[in-house]
Amino acid sequence: PAIVVDYESPAWRKMMLMANRSDSQALPKQKLRINPSHPIIVGLNSIRNSRPDLARDIAQQVFDNALIAAGLMDNPRSMLSRMNSLLATVLSHERGEAPEMEADYSERTPA
């Protein structure tokens, strides 16, 4: 549904991080190219007003997936809580239950 475009290669970024060990370099802003006809993006657009919290979490997951595909995510474990919450929401919907989203991702652990 989305890809990161115009980014530094992961190997170059890793080399620069190793050269500047004292500097904790955050990932610079990334350009994301979205496929507006992809079913995930179409579905995301359809729920953005009715379920804004869910739409935000899905949008963040799409972005994180694009970072992983580009080799730019330093700590993929940081998204596990959100991903588990999204899976629980889907499963509760499939069972016809009221969806429960965990809004607090404060338990993320750095690598």
mmCIF file of N, CA, C and O in Angstrom:
data_model
loop_
_atom_site.group_PDB
_atom_site.id
_atom_site.type_symbol
_atom_site.label_atom_id
_atom_site.label_comp_id
_atom_site.label_asym_id
_atom_site.label_seq_id
_atom_site.Cartn_x
_atom_site.Cartn_y
_atom_site.Cartn_z
ATOM 1 N N PRO A 1 0.798 -1.214 0.000
ATOM 2 C CA PRO A 1 0.000 0.000 0.000
ATOM 3 C C PRO A 1 0.839 1.276 0.000
ATOM 4 O O PRO A 1 0.366 2.318 -0.408
ATOM 5 N N ALA A 2 2.107 1.186 0.447
ATOM 6 C CA ALA A 2 2.959 2.376 0.514
ATOM 7 C C ALA A 2 4.422 1.971 0.487
ATOM 8 O O ALA A 2 4.786 0.880 0.951
ATOM 9 N N ILE A 3 5.245 2.853 -0.069
ATOM 10 C CA ILE A 3 6.691 2.631 -0.063
ATOM 11 C C ILE A 3 7.388 3.940 0.293
ATOM 12 O O ILE A 3 6.865 5.025 0.048
ATOM 13 N N VAL A 4 8.574 3.806 0.877
ATOM 14 C CA VAL A 4 9.408 4.967 1.161
ATOM 15 C C VAL A 4 10.237 5.223 -0.096
ATOM 16 O O VAL A 4 10.796 4.301 -0.675
ATOM 17 N N VAL A 5 10.293 6.494 -0.515
ATOM 18 C CA VAL A 5 11.063 6.860 -1.707
ATOM 19 C C VAL A 5 12.138 7.867 -1.337
ATOM 20 O O VAL A 5 12.033 8.571 -0.337
ATOM 21 N N ASP A 6 13.186 7.930 -2.152
ATOM 22 C CA ASP A 6 14.285 8.897 -1.974
ATOM 23 C C ASP A 6 14.907 8.819 -0.586
ATOM 24 O O ASP A 6 14.982 9.805 0.139
ATOM 25 N N TYR A 7 15.391 7.662 -0.190
ATOM 26 C CA TYR A 7 15.996 7.497 1.126
ATOM 27 C C TYR A 7 17.447 7.040 0.995
ATOM 28 O O TYR A 7 17.852 6.536 -0.054
ATOM 29 N N GLU A 8 18.197 7.247 2.067
ATOM 30 C CA GLU A 8 19.571 6.756 2.113
ATOM 31 C C GLU A 8 19.540 5.236 2.178
ATOM 32 O O GLU A 8 18.655 4.654 2.800
ATOM 33 N N SER A 9 20.522 4.601 1.587
ATOM 34 C CA SER A 9 20.562 3.150 1.675
ATOM 35 C C SER A 9 20.798 2.745 3.128
ATOM 36 O O SER A 9 21.475 3.446 3.879
ATOM 37 N N PRO A 10 20.208 1.609 3.535
ATOM 38 C CA PRO A 10 20.419 1.147 4.913
ATOM 39 C C PRO A 10 21.899 0.945 5.245
ATOM 40 O O PRO A 10 22.333 1.235 6.357
ATOM 41 N N ALA A 11 22.686 0.464 4.280
ATOM 42 C CA ALA A 11 24.114 0.241 4.528
ATOM 43 C C ALA A 11 24.828 1.571 4.795
ATOM 44 O O ALA A 11 25.653 1.671 5.704
ATOM 45 N N TRP A 12 24.503 2.594 4.016
ATOM 46 C CA TRP A 12 25.104 3.909 4.212
ATOM 47 C C TRP A 12 24.724 4.477 5.573
ATOM 48 O O TRP A 12 25.559 4.997 6.300
ATOM 49 N N ARG A 13 23.447 4.354 5.915
ATOM 50 C CA ARG A 13 22.976 4.870 7.204
ATOM 51 C C ARG A 13 23.675 4.158 8.366
ATOM 52 O O ARG A 13 24.105 4.783 9.332
ATOM 53 N N LYS A 14 23.833 2.835 8.261
ATOM 54 C CA LYS A 14 24.502 2.074 9.308
ATOM 55 C C LYS A 14 25.964 2.491 9.427
ATOM 56 O O LYS A 14 26.491 2.650 10.533
ATOM 57 N N MET A 15 26.611 2.709 8.292
ATOM 58 C CA MET A 15 28.005 3.133 8.313
ATOM 59 C C MET A 15 28.136 4.510 8.981
ATOM 60 O O MET A 15 29.042 4.736 9.791
ATOM 61 N N MET A 16 27.214 5.424 8.673
ATOM 62 C CA MET A 16 27.254 6.749 9.278
ATOM 63 C C MET A 16 26.976 6.683 10.788
ATOM 64 O O MET A 16 27.586 7.411 11.573
ATOM 65 N N LEU A 17 26.080 5.804 11.195
ATOM 66 C CA LEU A 17 25.813 5.637 12.625
ATOM 67 C C LEU A 17 27.039 5.097 13.351
ATOM 68 O O LEU A 17 27.337 5.515 14.465
ATOM 69 N N MET A 18 27.753 4.172 12.717
ATOM 70 C CA MET A 18 28.953 3.608 13.339
ATOM 71 C C MET A 18 30.067 4.658 13.424
ATOM 72 O O MET A 18 30.807 4.697 14.392
ATOM 73 N N ALA A 19 30.163 5.509 12.423
ATOM 74 C CA ALA A 19 31.196 6.549 12.413
ATOM 75 C C ALA A 19 30.911 7.609 13.472
ATOM 76 O O ALA A 19 31.838 8.209 14.016
ATOM 77 N N ASN A 20 29.650 7.839 13.762
ATOM 78 C CA ASN A 20 29.253 8.860 14.740
ATOM 79 C C ASN A 20 28.632 8.199 15.960
ATOM 80 O O ASN A 20 27.515 8.518 16.336
ATOM 81 N N ARG A 21 29.347 7.320 16.596
ATOM 82 C CA ARG A 21 28.802 6.571 17.725
ATOM 83 C C ARG A 21 28.271 7.471 18.840
ATOM 84 O O ARG A 21 27.313 7.133 19.508
ATOM 85 N N SER A 22 28.897 8.608 19.045
ATOM 86 C CA SER A 22 28.460 9.478 20.135
ATOM 87 C C SER A 22 27.161 10.194 19.801
ATOM 88 O O SER A 22 26.424 10.598 20.691
ATOM 89 N N ASP A 23 26.875 10.362 18.535
ATOM 90 C CA ASP A 23 25.651 11.040 18.117
ATOM 91 C C ASP A 23 24.552 10.008 17.869
ATOM 92 O O ASP A 23 24.711 9.105 17.082
ATOM 93 N N SER A 24 23.456 10.186 18.552
ATOM 94 C CA SER A 24 22.295 9.333 18.315
ATOM 95 C C SER A 24 21.493 9.976 17.196
ATOM 96 O O SER A 24 20.785 10.954 17.417
ATOM 97 N N GLN A 25 21.666 9.466 15.984
ATOM 98 C CA GLN A 25 21.003 10.065 14.840
ATOM 99 C C GLN A 25 19.628 9.462 14.646
ATOM 100 O O GLN A 25 19.490 8.272 14.412
ATOM 101 N N ALA A 26 18.630 10.326 14.745
ATOM 102 C CA ALA A 26 17.258 9.887 14.501
ATOM 103 C C ALA A 26 17.047 9.764 13.001
ATOM 104 O O ALA A 26 17.727 10.408 12.211
ATOM 105 N N LEU A 27 16.120 8.954 12.655
ATOM 106 C CA LEU A 27 15.769 8.778 11.252
ATOM 107 C C LEU A 27 15.193 10.089 10.725
ATOM 108 O O LEU A 27 14.262 10.647 11.314
ATOM 109 N N PRO A 28 15.746 10.619 9.633
ATOM 110 C CA PRO A 28 15.190 11.863 9.098
ATOM 111 C C PRO A 28 13.789 11.627 8.535
ATOM 112 O O PRO A 28 13.372 10.487 8.337
ATOM 113 N N LYS A 29 13.058 12.719 8.296
ATOM 114 C CA LYS A 29 11.722 12.592 7.721
ATOM 115 C C LYS A 29 11.817 11.829 6.406
ATOM 116 O O LYS A 29 12.754 12.011 5.639
ATOM 117 N N GLN A 30 10.832 10.988 6.163
ATOM 118 C CA GLN A 30 10.823 10.152 4.973
ATOM 119 C C GLN A 30 9.669 10.534 4.058
ATOM 120 O O GLN A 30 8.620 10.982 4.512
ATOM 121 N N LYS A 31 9.872 10.334 2.764
ATOM 122 C CA LYS A 31 8.808 10.537 1.784
ATOM 123 C C LYS A 31 8.129 9.197 1.557
ATOM 124 O O LYS A 31 8.786 8.194 1.285
ATOM 125 N N LEU A 32 6.822 9.215 1.656
ATOM 126 C CA LEU A 32 6.041 7.996 1.514
ATOM 127 C C LEU A 32 5.186 8.122 0.256
ATOM 128 O O LEU A 32 4.472 9.102 0.086
ATOM 129 N N ARG A 33 5.273 7.141 -0.616
ATOM 130 C CA ARG A 33 4.418 7.111 -1.801
ATOM 131 C C ARG A 33 3.313 6.090 -1.529
ATOM 132 O O ARG A 33 3.586 4.933 -1.220
ATOM 133 N N ILE A 34 2.070 6.548 -1.642
ATOM 134 C CA ILE A 34 0.907 5.723 -1.321
ATOM 135 C C ILE A 34 0.192 5.313 -2.595
ATOM 136 O O ILE A 34 0.019 6.123 -3.509
ATOM 137 N N ASN A 35 -0.249 4.071 -2.646
ATOM 138 C CA ASN A 35 -1.080 3.579 -3.744
ATOM 139 C C ASN A 35 -2.536 3.798 -3.327
ATOM 140 O O ASN A 35 -3.068 3.028 -2.523
ATOM 141 N N PRO A 36 -3.197 4.833 -3.850
ATOM 142 C CA PRO A 36 -4.554 5.166 -3.394
ATOM 143 C C PRO A 36 -5.606 4.116 -3.741
ATOM 144 O O PRO A 36 -6.683 4.120 -3.146
ATOM 145 N N SER A 37 -5.291 3.208 -4.649
ATOM 146 C CA SER A 37 -6.272 2.176 -5.001
ATOM 147 C C SER A 37 -6.044 0.861 -4.247
ATOM 148 O O SER A 37 -6.801 -0.089 -4.421
ATOM 149 N N HIS A 38 -5.024 0.812 -3.399
ATOM 150 C CA HIS A 38 -4.765 -0.408 -2.616
ATOM 151 C C HIS A 38 -5.907 -0.589 -1.607
ATOM 152 O O HIS A 38 -6.360 0.365 -0.984
ATOM 153 N N PRO A 39 -6.381 -1.834 -1.423
ATOM 154 C CA PRO A 39 -7.504 -2.078 -0.504
ATOM 155 C C PRO A 39 -7.285 -1.559 0.918
ATOM 156 O O PRO A 39 -8.232 -1.103 1.564
ATOM 157 N N ILE A 40 -6.065 -1.589 1.413
ATOM 158 C CA ILE A 40 -5.802 -1.085 2.766
ATOM 159 C C ILE A 40 -6.003 0.422 2.816
ATOM 160 O O ILE A 40 -6.622 0.950 3.744
ATOM 161 N N ILE A 41 -5.523 1.136 1.814
ATOM 162 C CA ILE A 41 -5.663 2.590 1.782
ATOM 163 C C ILE A 41 -7.124 2.975 1.559
ATOM 164 O O ILE A 41 -7.631 3.909 2.201
ATOM 165 N N VAL A 42 -7.830 2.246 0.697
ATOM 166 C CA VAL A 42 -9.259 2.501 0.480
ATOM 167 C C VAL A 42 -10.028 2.283 1.782
ATOM 168 O O VAL A 42 -10.860 3.107 2.178
ATOM 169 N N GLY A 43 -9.742 1.188 2.466
ATOM 170 C CA GLY A 43 -10.397 0.914 3.740
ATOM 171 C C GLY A 43 -10.045 1.928 4.807
ATOM 172 O O GLY A 43 -10.897 2.338 5.602
ATOM 173 N N LEU A 44 -8.800 2.347 4.825
ATOM 174 C CA LEU A 44 -8.359 3.359 5.779
ATOM 175 C C LEU A 44 -9.136 4.663 5.573
ATOM 176 O O LEU A 44 -9.603 5.276 6.531
ATOM 177 N N ASN A 45 -9.310 5.040 4.328
ATOM 178 C CA ASN A 45 -10.074 6.254 4.025
ATOM 179 C C ASN A 45 -11.533 6.122 4.467
ATOM 180 O O ASN A 45 -12.124 7.076 4.953
ATOM 181 N N SER A 46 -12.075 4.922 4.348
ATOM 182 C CA SER A 46 -13.487 4.740 4.689
ATOM 183 C C SER A 46 -13.743 4.786 6.203
ATOM 184 O O SER A 46 -14.857 5.079 6.618
ATOM 185 N N ILE A 47 -12.729 4.520 7.031
ATOM 186 C CA ILE A 47 -12.937 4.537 8.490
ATOM 187 C C ILE A 47 -12.351 5.757 9.175
ATOM 188 O O ILE A 47 -12.492 5.923 10.377
ATOM 189 N N ARG A 48 -11.702 6.644 8.431
ATOM 190 C CA ARG A 48 -10.980 7.757 9.068
ATOM 191 C C ARG A 48 -11.870 8.664 9.900
ATOM 192 O O ARG A 48 -11.413 9.215 10.896
ATOM 193 N N ASN A 49 -13.142 8.804 9.540
ATOM 194 C CA ASN A 49 -14.040 9.651 10.329
ATOM 195 C C ASN A 49 -14.811 8.867 11.380
ATOM 196 O O ASN A 49 -15.042 9.367 12.479
ATOM 197 N N SER A 50 -15.187 7.645 11.065
ATOM 198 C CA SER A 50 -15.986 6.858 12.009
ATOM 199 C C SER A 50 -15.143 6.229 13.117
ATOM 200 O O SER A 50 -15.628 6.039 14.231
ATOM 201 N N ARG A 51 -13.896 5.898 12.826
ATOM 202 C CA ARG A 51 -13.013 5.265 13.817
ATOM 203 C C ARG A 51 -11.616 5.874 13.730
ATOM 204 O O ARG A 51 -10.671 5.222 13.298
ATOM 205 N N PRO A 52 -11.484 7.142 14.118
ATOM 206 C CA PRO A 52 -10.204 7.834 13.926
ATOM 207 C C PRO A 52 -9.016 7.198 14.657
ATOM 208 O O PRO A 52 -7.899 7.227 14.133
ATOM 209 N N ASP A 53 -9.233 6.623 15.832
ATOM 210 C CA ASP A 53 -8.121 5.983 16.556
ATOM 211 C C ASP A 53 -7.611 4.761 15.797
ATOM 212 O O ASP A 53 -6.400 4.559 15.677
ATOM 213 N N LEU A 54 -8.533 3.967 15.302
ATOM 214 C CA LEU A 54 -8.151 2.791 14.520
ATOM 215 C C LEU A 54 -7.463 3.221 13.230
ATOM 216 O O LEU A 54 -6.439 2.652 12.842
ATOM 217 N N ALA A 55 -8.000 4.235 12.574
ATOM 218 C CA ALA A 55 -7.396 4.730 11.329
ATOM 219 C C ALA A 55 -5.973 5.226 11.577
ATOM 220 O O ALA A 55 -5.067 4.961 10.778
ATOM 221 N N ARG A 56 -5.754 5.930 12.693
ATOM 222 C CA ARG A 56 -4.411 6.417 13.036
ATOM 223 C C ARG A 56 -3.441 5.250 13.223
ATOM 224 O O ARG A 56 -2.322 5.264 12.724
ATOM 225 N N ASP A 57 -3.886 4.237 13.942
ATOM 226 C CA ASP A 57 -3.019 3.079 14.192
ATOM 227 C C ASP A 57 -2.695 2.327 12.906
ATOM 228 O O ASP A 57 -1.572 1.878 12.704
ATOM 229 N N ILE A 58 -3.681 2.196 12.039
ATOM 230 C CA ILE A 58 -3.439 1.518 10.761
ATOM 231 C C ILE A 58 -2.487 2.338 9.903
ATOM 232 O O ILE A 58 -1.565 1.785 9.289
ATOM 233 N N ALA A 59 -2.685 3.646 9.853
ATOM 234 C CA ALA A 59 -1.788 4.510 9.078
ATOM 235 C C ALA A 59 -0.355 4.410 9.602
ATOM 236 O O ALA A 59 0.603 4.326 8.815
ATOM 237 N N GLN A 60 -0.195 4.394 10.917
ATOM 238 C CA GLN A 60 1.142 4.260 11.492
ATOM 239 C C GLN A 60 1.745 2.906 11.141
ATOM 240 O O GLN A 60 2.934 2.803 10.848
ATOM 241 N N GLN A 61 0.917 1.864 11.142
ATOM 242 C CA GLN A 61 1.413 0.531 10.793
ATOM 243 C C GLN A 61 1.834 0.471 9.330
ATOM 244 O O GLN A 61 2.861 -0.124 8.994
ATOM 245 N N VAL A 62 1.068 1.096 8.445
ATOM 246 C CA VAL A 62 1.435 1.147 7.021
ATOM 247 C C VAL A 62 2.783 1.854 6.870
ATOM 248 O O VAL A 62 3.654 1.391 6.124
ATOM 249 N N PHE A 63 2.963 2.961 7.589
ATOM 250 C CA PHE A 63 4.241 3.674 7.531
ATOM 251 C C PHE A 63 5.382 2.810 8.052
ATOM 252 O O PHE A 63 6.441 2.708 7.419
ATOM 253 N N ASP A 64 5.173 2.164 9.209
ATOM 254 C CA ASP A 64 6.213 1.297 9.765
ATOM 255 C C ASP A 64 6.536 0.138 8.829
ATOM 256 O O ASP A 64 7.698 -0.240 8.674
ATOM 257 N N ASN A 65 5.520 -0.427 8.186
ATOM 258 C CA ASN A 65 5.761 -1.514 7.220
ATOM 259 C C ASN A 65 6.631 -1.027 6.067
ATOM 260 O O ASN A 65 7.520 -1.751 5.603
ATOM 261 N N ALA A 66 6.384 0.194 5.601
ATOM 262 C CA ALA A 66 7.193 0.762 4.519
ATOM 263 C C ALA A 66 8.633 0.981 4.982
ATOM 264 O O ALA A 66 9.574 0.741 4.219
ATOM 265 N N LEU A 67 8.812 1.431 6.229
ATOM 266 C CA LEU A 67 10.171 1.596 6.771
ATOM 267 C C LEU A 67 10.898 0.260 6.837
ATOM 268 O O LEU A 67 12.082 0.168 6.498
ATOM 269 N N ILE A 68 10.209 -0.773 7.273
ATOM 270 C CA ILE A 68 10.828 -2.101 7.348
ATOM 271 C C ILE A 68 11.214 -2.589 5.961
ATOM 272 O O ILE A 68 12.319 -3.090 5.744
ATOM 273 N N ALA A 69 10.312 -2.426 4.997
ATOM 274 C CA ALA A 69 10.596 -2.867 3.626
ATOM 275 C C ALA A 69 11.806 -2.140 3.038
ATOM 276 O O ALA A 69 12.567 -2.727 2.264
ATOM 277 N N ALA A 70 12.002 -0.883 3.443
ATOM 278 C CA ALA A 70 13.142 -0.106 2.956
ATOM 279 C C ALA A 70 14.409 -0.367 3.761
ATOM 280 O O ALA A 70 15.471 0.137 3.423
ATOM 281 N N GLY A 71 14.289 -1.136 4.852
ATOM 282 C CA GLY A 71 15.442 -1.415 5.696
ATOM 283 C C GLY A 71 15.809 -0.247 6.592
ATOM 284 O O GLY A 71 16.960 -0.120 7.007
ATOM 285 N N LEU A 72 14.841 0.612 6.903
ATOM 286 C CA LEU A 72 15.123 1.828 7.666
ATOM 287 C C LEU A 72 14.674 1.789 9.115
ATOM 288 O O LEU A 72 14.980 2.711 9.867
ATOM 289 N N MET A 73 13.948 0.774 9.527
ATOM 290 C CA MET A 73 13.474 0.740 10.912
ATOM 291 C C MET A 73 14.539 0.106 11.792
ATOM 292 O O MET A 73 14.923 -1.042 11.598
ATOM 293 N N ASP A 74 15.025 0.891 12.765
ATOM 294 C CA ASP A 74 16.073 0.411 13.649
ATOM 295 C C ASP A 74 15.558 -0.602 14.664
ATOM 296 O O ASP A 74 16.269 -1.530 15.036
ATOM 297 N N ASN A 75 14.334 -0.405 15.140
ATOM 298 C CA ASN A 75 13.799 -1.275 16.179
ATOM 299 C C ASN A 75 12.374 -1.718 15.822
ATOM 300 O O ASN A 75 11.410 -1.099 16.266
ATOM 301 N N PRO A 76 12.227 -2.769 15.030
ATOM 302 C CA PRO A 76 10.884 -3.201 14.640
ATOM 303 C C PRO A 76 10.034 -3.682 15.814
ATOM 304 O O PRO A 76 8.818 -3.705 15.727
ATOM 305 N N ARG A 77 10.674 -4.006 16.929
ATOM 306 C CA ARG A 77 9.905 -4.430 18.108
ATOM 307 C C ARG A 77 9.034 -3.314 18.655
ATOM 308 O O ARG A 77 8.058 -3.568 19.352
ATOM 309 N N SER A 78 9.354 -2.061 18.307
ATOM 310 C CA SER A 78 8.590 -0.929 18.824
ATOM 311 C C SER A 78 7.147 -0.930 18.349
ATOM 312 O O SER A 78 6.299 -0.296 18.955
ATOM 313 N N MET A 79 6.853 -1.656 17.284
ATOM 314 C CA MET A 79 5.484 -1.653 16.758
ATOM 315 C C MET A 79 4.678 -2.882 17.178
ATOM 316 O O MET A 79 3.506 -2.988 16.832
ATOM 317 N N LEU A 80 5.258 -3.779 17.931
ATOM 318 C CA LEU A 80 4.562 -5.023 18.268
ATOM 319 C C LEU A 80 3.295 -4.815 19.084
ATOM 320 O O LEU A 80 2.289 -5.475 18.848
ATOM 321 N N SER A 81 3.309 -3.905 20.025
ATOM 322 C CA SER A 81 2.122 -3.653 20.835
ATOM 323 C C SER A 81 0.965 -3.185 19.955
ATOM 324 O O SER A 81 -0.163 -3.649 20.088
ATOM 325 N N ARG A 82 1.267 -2.239 19.040
ATOM 326 C CA ARG A 82 0.227 -1.745 18.137
ATOM 327 C C ARG A 82 -0.270 -2.860 17.222
ATOM 328 O O ARG A 82 -1.461 -3.016 16.986
ATOM 329 N N MET A 83 0.654 -3.659 16.694
ATOM 330 C CA MET A 83 0.259 -4.739 15.790
ATOM 331 C C MET A 83 -0.620 -5.756 16.513
ATOM 332 O O MET A 83 -1.633 -6.205 15.967
ATOM 333 N N ASN A 84 -0.267 -6.101 17.733
ATOM 334 C CA ASN A 84 -1.091 -7.032 18.505
ATOM 335 C C ASN A 84 -2.470 -6.458 18.776
ATOM 336 O O ASN A 84 -3.481 -7.170 18.724
ATOM 337 N N SER A 85 -2.530 -5.166 19.052
ATOM 338 C CA SER A 85 -3.813 -4.513 19.272
ATOM 339 C C SER A 85 -4.663 -4.524 18.002
ATOM 340 O O SER A 85 -5.870 -4.773 18.054
ATOM 341 N N LEU A 86 -4.036 -4.273 16.860
ATOM 342 C CA LEU A 86 -4.766 -4.325 15.589
ATOM 343 C C LEU A 86 -5.285 -5.735 15.306
ATOM 344 O O LEU A 86 -6.427 -5.912 14.862
ATOM 345 N N LEU A 87 -4.469 -6.734 15.585
ATOM 346 C CA LEU A 87 -4.908 -8.122 15.396
ATOM 347 C C LEU A 87 -6.081 -8.459 16.310
ATOM 348 O O LEU A 87 -7.050 -9.103 15.894
ATOM 349 N N ALA A 88 -6.018 -8.002 17.561
ATOM 350 C CA ALA A 88 -7.119 -8.247 18.496
ATOM 351 C C ALA A 88 -8.399 -7.573 18.017
ATOM 352 O O ALA A 88 -9.493 -8.139 18.142
ATOM 353 N N THR A 89 -8.271 -6.380 17.442
ATOM 354 C CA THR A 89 -9.441 -5.675 16.917
ATOM 355 C C THR A 89 -10.070 -6.453 15.768
ATOM 356 O O THR A 89 -11.294 -6.608 15.708
ATOM 357 N N VAL A 90 -9.251 -6.953 14.871
ATOM 358 C CA VAL A 90 -9.766 -7.736 13.742
ATOM 359 C C VAL A 90 -10.461 -8.994 14.245
ATOM 360 O O VAL A 90 -11.567 -9.327 13.795
ATOM 361 N N LEU A 91 -9.839 -9.683 15.173
ATOM 362 C CA LEU A 91 -10.427 -10.926 15.679
ATOM 363 C C LEU A 91 -11.714 -10.681 16.446
ATOM 364 O O LEU A 91 -12.668 -11.450 16.334
ATOM 365 N N SER A 92 -11.771 -9.601 17.220
ATOM 366 C CA SER A 92 -13.010 -9.310 17.941
ATOM 367 C C SER A 92 -14.115 -8.940 16.970
ATOM 368 O O SER A 92 -15.276 -9.292 17.180
ATOM 369 N N HIS A 93 -13.768 -8.276 15.884
ATOM 370 C CA HIS A 93 -14.749 -7.944 14.851
ATOM 371 C C HIS A 93 -15.274 -9.217 14.186
ATOM 372 O O HIS A 93 -16.470 -9.352 13.940
ATOM 373 N N GLU A 94 -14.381 -10.156 13.923
ATOM 374 C CA GLU A 94 -14.770 -11.426 13.298
ATOM 375 C C GLU A 94 -15.703 -12.228 14.202
ATOM 376 O O GLU A 94 -16.571 -12.942 13.732
ATOM 377 N N ARG A 95 -15.515 -12.100 15.520
ATOM 378 C CA ARG A 95 -16.372 -12.810 16.473
ATOM 379 C C ARG A 95 -17.634 -12.027 16.788
ATOM 380 O O ARG A 95 -18.471 -12.481 17.560
ATOM 381 N N GLY A 96 -17.772 -10.808 16.236
ATOM 382 C CA GLY A 96 -18.948 -9.987 16.473
ATOM 383 C C GLY A 96 -18.933 -9.268 17.803
ATOM 384 O O GLY A 96 -19.961 -8.788 18.269
ATOM 385 N N GLU A 97 -17.774 -9.173 18.428
ATOM 386 C CA GLU A 97 -17.649 -8.492 19.720
ATOM 387 C C GLU A 97 -17.352 -7.017 19.499
ATOM 388 O O GLU A 97 -16.932 -6.607 18.426
ATOM 389 N N ALA A 98 -17.537 -6.234 20.526
ATOM 390 C CA ALA A 98 -17.161 -4.819 20.468
ATOM 391 C C ALA A 98 -15.643 -4.743 20.419
ATOM 392 O O ALA A 98 -14.961 -5.388 21.218
ATOM 393 N N PRO A 99 -15.095 -3.973 19.495
ATOM 394 C CA PRO A 99 -13.637 -3.896 19.388
ATOM 395 C C PRO A 99 -13.019 -3.140 20.550
ATOM 396 O O PRO A 99 -13.593 -2.189 21.057
ATOM 397 N N GLU A 100 -11.868 -3.623 20.978
ATOM 398 C CA GLU A 100 -11.121 -2.957 22.040
ATOM 399 C C GLU A 100 -9.736 -2.652 21.505
ATOM 400 O O GLU A 100 -9.026 -3.546 21.092
ATOM 401 N N MET A 101 -9.383 -1.386 21.512
ATOM 402 C CA MET A 101 -8.060 -0.981 21.059
ATOM 403 C C MET A 101 -7.247 -0.527 22.257
ATOM 404 O O MET A 101 -7.740 0.226 23.091
ATOM 405 N N GLU A 102 -6.022 -0.996 22.341
ATOM 406 C CA GLU A 102 -5.114 -0.511 23.375
ATOM 407 C C GLU A 102 -4.494 0.773 22.851
ATOM 408 O O GLU A 102 -3.771 0.760 21.875
ATOM 409 N N ALA A 103 -4.804 1.883 23.472
ATOM 410 C CA ALA A 103 -4.300 3.167 23.002
ATOM 411 C C ALA A 103 -2.918 3.487 23.563
ATOM 412 O O ALA A 103 -2.230 4.343 23.060
ATOM 413 N N ASP A 104 -2.489 2.792 24.606
ATOM 414 C CA ASP A 104 -1.225 3.108 25.243
ATOM 415 C C ASP A 104 -0.133 2.171 24.739
ATOM 416 O O ASP A 104 -0.169 0.979 24.959
ATOM 417 N N TYR A 105 0.842 2.735 24.046
ATOM 418 C CA TYR A 105 1.966 1.940 23.558
ATOM 419 C C TYR A 105 3.220 2.259 24.346
ATOM 420 O O TYR A 105 4.324 2.142 23.855
ATOM 421 N N SER A 106 3.067 2.684 25.573
ATOM 422 C CA SER A 106 4.201 3.124 26.380
ATOM 423 C C SER A 106 5.109 1.981 26.781
ATOM 424 O O SER A 106 6.197 2.216 27.266
ATOM 425 N N GLU A 107 4.686 0.754 26.563
ATOM 426 C CA GLU A 107 5.524 -0.372 26.952
ATOM 427 C C GLU A 107 6.564 -0.722 25.889
ATOM 428 O O GLU A 107 7.209 -1.747 25.965
ATOM 429 N N ARG A 108 6.730 0.130 24.891
ATOM 430 C CA ARG A 108 7.722 -0.112 23.863
ATOM 431 C C ARG A 108 9.099 -0.096 24.489
ATOM 432 O O ARG A 108 9.413 0.755 25.311
ATOM 433 N N THR A 109 9.922 -1.047 24.084
ATOM 434 C CA THR A 109 11.253 -1.115 24.637
ATOM 435 C C THR A 109 12.272 -0.818 23.547
ATOM 436 O O THR A 109 12.186 -1.373 22.453
ATOM 437 N N PRO A 110 13.214 0.064 23.795
ATOM 438 C CA PRO A 110 14.240 0.354 22.791
ATOM 439 C C PRO A 110 15.172 -0.829 22.620
ATOM 440 O O PRO A 110 15.334 -1.648 23.536
ATOM 441 N N ALA A 111 15.795 -0.908 21.478
ATOM 442 C CA ALA A 111 16.729 -2.018 21.201
ATOM 443 C C ALA A 111 17.994 -1.855 21.979
ATOM 444 O O ALA A 111 18.398 -0.839 22.390
#
